[in-house]
XYZ file of N, CA, C and O in Angstrom:
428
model
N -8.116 23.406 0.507
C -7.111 22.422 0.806
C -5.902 23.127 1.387
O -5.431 24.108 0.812
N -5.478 22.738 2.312
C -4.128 23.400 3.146
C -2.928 22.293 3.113
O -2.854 21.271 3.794
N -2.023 22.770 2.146
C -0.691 21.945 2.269
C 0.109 22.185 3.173
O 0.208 23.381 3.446
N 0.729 21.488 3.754
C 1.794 21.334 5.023
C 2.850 20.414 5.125
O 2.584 19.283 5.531
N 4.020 20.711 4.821
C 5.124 20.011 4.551
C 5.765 20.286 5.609
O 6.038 21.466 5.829
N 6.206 19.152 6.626
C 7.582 18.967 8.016
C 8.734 19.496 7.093
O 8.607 19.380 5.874
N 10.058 20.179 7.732
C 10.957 20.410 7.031
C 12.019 20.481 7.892
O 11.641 20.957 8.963
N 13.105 20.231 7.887
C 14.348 20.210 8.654
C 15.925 19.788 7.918
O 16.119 18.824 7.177
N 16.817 20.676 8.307
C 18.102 20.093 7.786
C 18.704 18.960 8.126
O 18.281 18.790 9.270
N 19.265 18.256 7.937
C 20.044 16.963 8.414
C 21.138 17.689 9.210
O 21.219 17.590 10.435
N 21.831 18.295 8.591
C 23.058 19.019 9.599
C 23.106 20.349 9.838
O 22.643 20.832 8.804
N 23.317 21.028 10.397
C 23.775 22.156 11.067
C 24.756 22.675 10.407
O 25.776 22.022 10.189
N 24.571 24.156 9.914
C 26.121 25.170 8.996
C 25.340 26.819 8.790
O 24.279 27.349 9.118
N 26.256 27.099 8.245
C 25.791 28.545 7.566
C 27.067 29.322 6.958
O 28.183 29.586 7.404
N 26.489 29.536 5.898
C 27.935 30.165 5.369
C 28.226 31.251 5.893
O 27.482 32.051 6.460
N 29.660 31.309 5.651
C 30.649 32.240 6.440
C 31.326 33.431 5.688
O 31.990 33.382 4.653
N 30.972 34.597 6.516
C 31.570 35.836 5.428
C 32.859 35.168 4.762
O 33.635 34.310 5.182
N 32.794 35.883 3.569
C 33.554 36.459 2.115
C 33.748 34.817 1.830
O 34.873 34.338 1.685
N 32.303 33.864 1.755
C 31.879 33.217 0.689
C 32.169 32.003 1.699
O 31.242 31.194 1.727
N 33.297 31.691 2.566
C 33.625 30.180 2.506
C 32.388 29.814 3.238
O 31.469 30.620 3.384
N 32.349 28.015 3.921
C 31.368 27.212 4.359
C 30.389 26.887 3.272
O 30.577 27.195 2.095
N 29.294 26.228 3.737
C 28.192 25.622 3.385
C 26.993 26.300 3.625
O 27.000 26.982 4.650
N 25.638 26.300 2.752
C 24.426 26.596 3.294
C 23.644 25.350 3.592
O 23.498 24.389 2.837
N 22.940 25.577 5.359
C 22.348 24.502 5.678
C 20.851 23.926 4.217
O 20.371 24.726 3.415
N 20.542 22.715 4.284
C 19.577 22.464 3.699
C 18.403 23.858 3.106
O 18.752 24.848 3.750
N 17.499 24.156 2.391
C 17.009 25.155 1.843
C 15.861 25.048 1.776
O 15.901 25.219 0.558
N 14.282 24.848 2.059
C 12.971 24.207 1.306
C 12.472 25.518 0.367
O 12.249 26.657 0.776
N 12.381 25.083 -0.822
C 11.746 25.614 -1.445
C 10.107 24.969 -2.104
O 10.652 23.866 -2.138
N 9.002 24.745 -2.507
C 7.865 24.258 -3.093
C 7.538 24.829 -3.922
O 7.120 25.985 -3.847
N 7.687 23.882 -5.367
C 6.458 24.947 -6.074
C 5.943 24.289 -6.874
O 6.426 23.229 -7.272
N 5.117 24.661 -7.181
C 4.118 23.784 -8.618
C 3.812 24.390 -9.909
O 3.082 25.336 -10.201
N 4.700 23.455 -10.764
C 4.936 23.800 -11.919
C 5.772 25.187 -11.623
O 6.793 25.061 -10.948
N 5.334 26.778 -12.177
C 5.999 27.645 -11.973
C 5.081 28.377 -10.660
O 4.678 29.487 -11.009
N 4.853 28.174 -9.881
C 4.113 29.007 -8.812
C 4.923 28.064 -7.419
O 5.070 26.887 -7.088
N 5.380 29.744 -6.805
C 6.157 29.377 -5.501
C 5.506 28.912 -4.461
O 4.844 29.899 -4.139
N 5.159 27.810 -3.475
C 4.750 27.829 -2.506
C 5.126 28.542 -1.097
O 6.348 28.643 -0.978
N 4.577 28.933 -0.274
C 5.054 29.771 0.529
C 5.383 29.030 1.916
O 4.494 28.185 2.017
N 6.062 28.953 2.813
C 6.679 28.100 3.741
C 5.370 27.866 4.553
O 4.331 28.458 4.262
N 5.453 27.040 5.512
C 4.383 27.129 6.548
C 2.866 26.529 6.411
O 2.235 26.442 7.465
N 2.324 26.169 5.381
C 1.026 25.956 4.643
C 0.408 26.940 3.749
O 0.899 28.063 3.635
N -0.447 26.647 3.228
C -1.336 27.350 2.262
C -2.150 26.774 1.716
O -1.901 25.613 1.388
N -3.758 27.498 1.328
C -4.456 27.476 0.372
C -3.915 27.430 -0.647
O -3.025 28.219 -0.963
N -4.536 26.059 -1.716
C -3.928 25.622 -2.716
C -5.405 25.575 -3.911
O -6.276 24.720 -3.752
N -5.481 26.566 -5.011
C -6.789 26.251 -5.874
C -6.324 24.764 -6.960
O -5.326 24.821 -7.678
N -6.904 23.960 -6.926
C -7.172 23.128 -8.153
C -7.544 23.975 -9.271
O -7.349 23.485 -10.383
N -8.037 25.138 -9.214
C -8.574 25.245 -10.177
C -10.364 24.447 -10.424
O -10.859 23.737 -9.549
N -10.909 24.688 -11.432
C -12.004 24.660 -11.397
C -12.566 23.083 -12.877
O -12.379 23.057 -14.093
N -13.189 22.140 -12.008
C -13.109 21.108 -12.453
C -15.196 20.747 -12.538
O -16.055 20.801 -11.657
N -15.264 20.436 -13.900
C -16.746 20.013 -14.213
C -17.004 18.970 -13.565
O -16.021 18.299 -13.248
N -18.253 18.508 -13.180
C -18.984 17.479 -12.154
C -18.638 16.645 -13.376
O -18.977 17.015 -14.501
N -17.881 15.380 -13.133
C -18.032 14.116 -14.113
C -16.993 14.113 -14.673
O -16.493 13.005 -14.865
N -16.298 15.258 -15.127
C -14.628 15.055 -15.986
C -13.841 14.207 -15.539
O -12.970 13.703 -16.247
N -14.078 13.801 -13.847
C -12.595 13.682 -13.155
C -11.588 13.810 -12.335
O -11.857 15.011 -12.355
N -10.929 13.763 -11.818
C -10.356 14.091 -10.794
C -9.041 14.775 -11.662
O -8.769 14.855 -12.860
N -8.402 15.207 -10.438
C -6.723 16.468 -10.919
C -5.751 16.066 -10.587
O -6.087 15.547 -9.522
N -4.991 15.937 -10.660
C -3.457 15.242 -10.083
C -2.456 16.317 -10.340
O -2.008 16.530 -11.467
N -2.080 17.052 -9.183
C -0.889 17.887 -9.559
C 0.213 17.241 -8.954
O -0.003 16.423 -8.060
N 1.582 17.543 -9.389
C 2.938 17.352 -8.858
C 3.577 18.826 -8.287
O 3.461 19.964 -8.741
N 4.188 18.389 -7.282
C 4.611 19.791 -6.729
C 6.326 19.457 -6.604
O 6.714 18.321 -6.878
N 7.058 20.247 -6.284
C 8.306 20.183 -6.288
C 9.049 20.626 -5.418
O 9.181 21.845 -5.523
N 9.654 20.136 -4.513
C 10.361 20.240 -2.837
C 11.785 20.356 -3.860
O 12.023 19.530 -4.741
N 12.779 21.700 -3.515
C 13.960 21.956 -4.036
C 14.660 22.086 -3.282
O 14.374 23.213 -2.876
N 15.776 21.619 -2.489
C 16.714 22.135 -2.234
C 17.890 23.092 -2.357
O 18.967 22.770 -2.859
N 17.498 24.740 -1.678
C 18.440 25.617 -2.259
C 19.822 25.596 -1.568
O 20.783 26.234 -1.999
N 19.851 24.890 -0.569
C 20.964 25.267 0.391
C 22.601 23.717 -0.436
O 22.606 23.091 -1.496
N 23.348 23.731 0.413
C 24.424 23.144 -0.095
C 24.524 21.659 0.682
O 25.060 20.670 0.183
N 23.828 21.715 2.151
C 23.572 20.192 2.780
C 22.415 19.663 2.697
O 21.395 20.348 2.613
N 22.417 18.371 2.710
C 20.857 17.679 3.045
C 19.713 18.157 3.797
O 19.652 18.830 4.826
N 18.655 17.564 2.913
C 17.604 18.539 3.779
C 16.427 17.396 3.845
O 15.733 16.960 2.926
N 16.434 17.064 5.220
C 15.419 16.028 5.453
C 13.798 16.734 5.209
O 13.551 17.807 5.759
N 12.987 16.206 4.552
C 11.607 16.367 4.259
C 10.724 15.673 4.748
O 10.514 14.574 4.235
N 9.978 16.086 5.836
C 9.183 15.219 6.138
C 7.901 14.232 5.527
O 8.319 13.414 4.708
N 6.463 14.167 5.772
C 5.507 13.615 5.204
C 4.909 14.693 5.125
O 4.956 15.626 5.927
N 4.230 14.603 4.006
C 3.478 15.466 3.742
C 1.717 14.988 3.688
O 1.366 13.868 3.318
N 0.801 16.016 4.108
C -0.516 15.525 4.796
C -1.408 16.850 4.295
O -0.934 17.930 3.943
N -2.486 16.574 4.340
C -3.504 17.698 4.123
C -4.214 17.859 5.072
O -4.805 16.855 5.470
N -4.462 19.298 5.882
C -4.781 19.545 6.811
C -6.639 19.262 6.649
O -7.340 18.787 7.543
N -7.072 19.657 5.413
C -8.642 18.892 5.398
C -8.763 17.987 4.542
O -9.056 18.605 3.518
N -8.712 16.512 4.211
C -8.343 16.284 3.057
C -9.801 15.499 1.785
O -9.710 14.782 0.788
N -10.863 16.050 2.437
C -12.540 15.953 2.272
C -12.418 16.207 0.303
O -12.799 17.239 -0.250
N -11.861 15.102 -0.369
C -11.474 15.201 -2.010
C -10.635 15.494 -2.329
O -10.528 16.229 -3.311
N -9.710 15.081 -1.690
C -8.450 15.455 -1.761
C -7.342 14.024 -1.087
O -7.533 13.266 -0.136
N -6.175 14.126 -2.087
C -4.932 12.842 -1.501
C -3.968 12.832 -1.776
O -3.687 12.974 -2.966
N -2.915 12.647 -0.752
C -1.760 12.752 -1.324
C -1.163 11.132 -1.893
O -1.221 10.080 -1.257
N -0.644 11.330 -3.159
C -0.657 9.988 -4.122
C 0.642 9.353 -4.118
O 0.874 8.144 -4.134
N 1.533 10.404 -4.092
C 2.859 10.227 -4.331
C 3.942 11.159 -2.706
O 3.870 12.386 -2.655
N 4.593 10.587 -1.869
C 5.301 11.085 -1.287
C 6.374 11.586 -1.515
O 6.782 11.049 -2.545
N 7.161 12.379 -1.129
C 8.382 12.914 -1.535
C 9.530 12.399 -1.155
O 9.448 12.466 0.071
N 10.757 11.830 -1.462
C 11.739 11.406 -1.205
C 12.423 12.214 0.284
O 12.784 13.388 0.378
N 12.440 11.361 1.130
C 12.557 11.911 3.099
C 13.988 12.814 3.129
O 14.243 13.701 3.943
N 14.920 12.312 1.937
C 16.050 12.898 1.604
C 16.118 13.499 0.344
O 15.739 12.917 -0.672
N 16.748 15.051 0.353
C 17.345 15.652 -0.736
C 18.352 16.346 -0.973
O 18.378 17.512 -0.579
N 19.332 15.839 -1.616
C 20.915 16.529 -1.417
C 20.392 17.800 -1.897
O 19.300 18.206 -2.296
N 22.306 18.602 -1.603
C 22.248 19.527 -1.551
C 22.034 20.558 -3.287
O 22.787 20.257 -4.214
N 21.454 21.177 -3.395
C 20.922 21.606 -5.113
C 20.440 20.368 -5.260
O 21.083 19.759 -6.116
N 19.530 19.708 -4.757
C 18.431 18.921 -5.062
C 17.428 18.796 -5.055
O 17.023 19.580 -4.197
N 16.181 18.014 -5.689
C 14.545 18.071 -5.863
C 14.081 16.937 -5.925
O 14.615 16.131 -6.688
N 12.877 16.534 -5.082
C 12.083 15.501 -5.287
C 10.853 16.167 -5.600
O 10.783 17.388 -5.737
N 9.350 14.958 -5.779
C 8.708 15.368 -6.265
C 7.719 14.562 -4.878
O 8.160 13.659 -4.167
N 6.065 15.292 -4.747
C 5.325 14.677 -4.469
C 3.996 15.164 -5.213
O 3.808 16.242 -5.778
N 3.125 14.082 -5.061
C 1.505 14.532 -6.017
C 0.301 14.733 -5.009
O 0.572 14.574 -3.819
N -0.795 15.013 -5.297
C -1.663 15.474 -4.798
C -2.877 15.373 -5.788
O -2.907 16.085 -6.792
N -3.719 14.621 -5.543
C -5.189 14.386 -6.688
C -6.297 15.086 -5.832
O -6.412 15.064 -4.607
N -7.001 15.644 -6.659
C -8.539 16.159 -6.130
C -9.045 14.240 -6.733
O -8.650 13.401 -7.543
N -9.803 14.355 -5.995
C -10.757 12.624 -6.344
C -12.113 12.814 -6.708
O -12.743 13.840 -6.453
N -12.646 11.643 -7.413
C -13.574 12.038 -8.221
C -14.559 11.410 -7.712
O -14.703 10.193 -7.829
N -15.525 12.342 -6.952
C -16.422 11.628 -5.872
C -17.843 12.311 -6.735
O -18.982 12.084 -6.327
């Protein structure tokens, strides 16, 4: 499964030597405690018995920077048992987090 999250700031900044200004929007991802890495990635479910069920993880879009940080949709590049359940809020202030989910399905 390959996750791929659009990402972009709402505004334009960068902080300015000896501290003053703003940092533009920030993306950070991670699930539970594991960092996602920018750009996409192989993502394991982990390992699930024929018949238990399907998996539902939540992942976590953070905002490190100090302005808004528009988030796009998020999509799975193969998504053959796989869905995204829950979208992530398109806006996240600044030191802010939304959430989106992701189920393996129980085919």
């Amino acid at each position: 499964m390959a996750l791929l999250v659009s990402r972009g700031s709402s505004r334009s900044g960068a902080r300015q030597p000896g501290g003053t200004g703003v940092a533009p929007g920030e993306i950070e991802v991670m699930q539970h405690t594991t960092l996602i890495v920018d750009d996409g990635l192989s993502f394991s479910f982990g390992e699930v018995d024929e018949g238990d069920g399907g998996r539902e993880l939540v992942f976590t879009v953070n905002n490190l920077g100090d302005e808004d940080l528009t988030v796009g949709t998020v999509f799975l590049d193969d998504n053959n048992g796989f869905q995204v359940t829950q979208q992530p809020n398109s806006n996240v202030s600044g030191d802010g987090s939304t959430t989106f989910m992701i189920a393996m399905l129980d085919d």
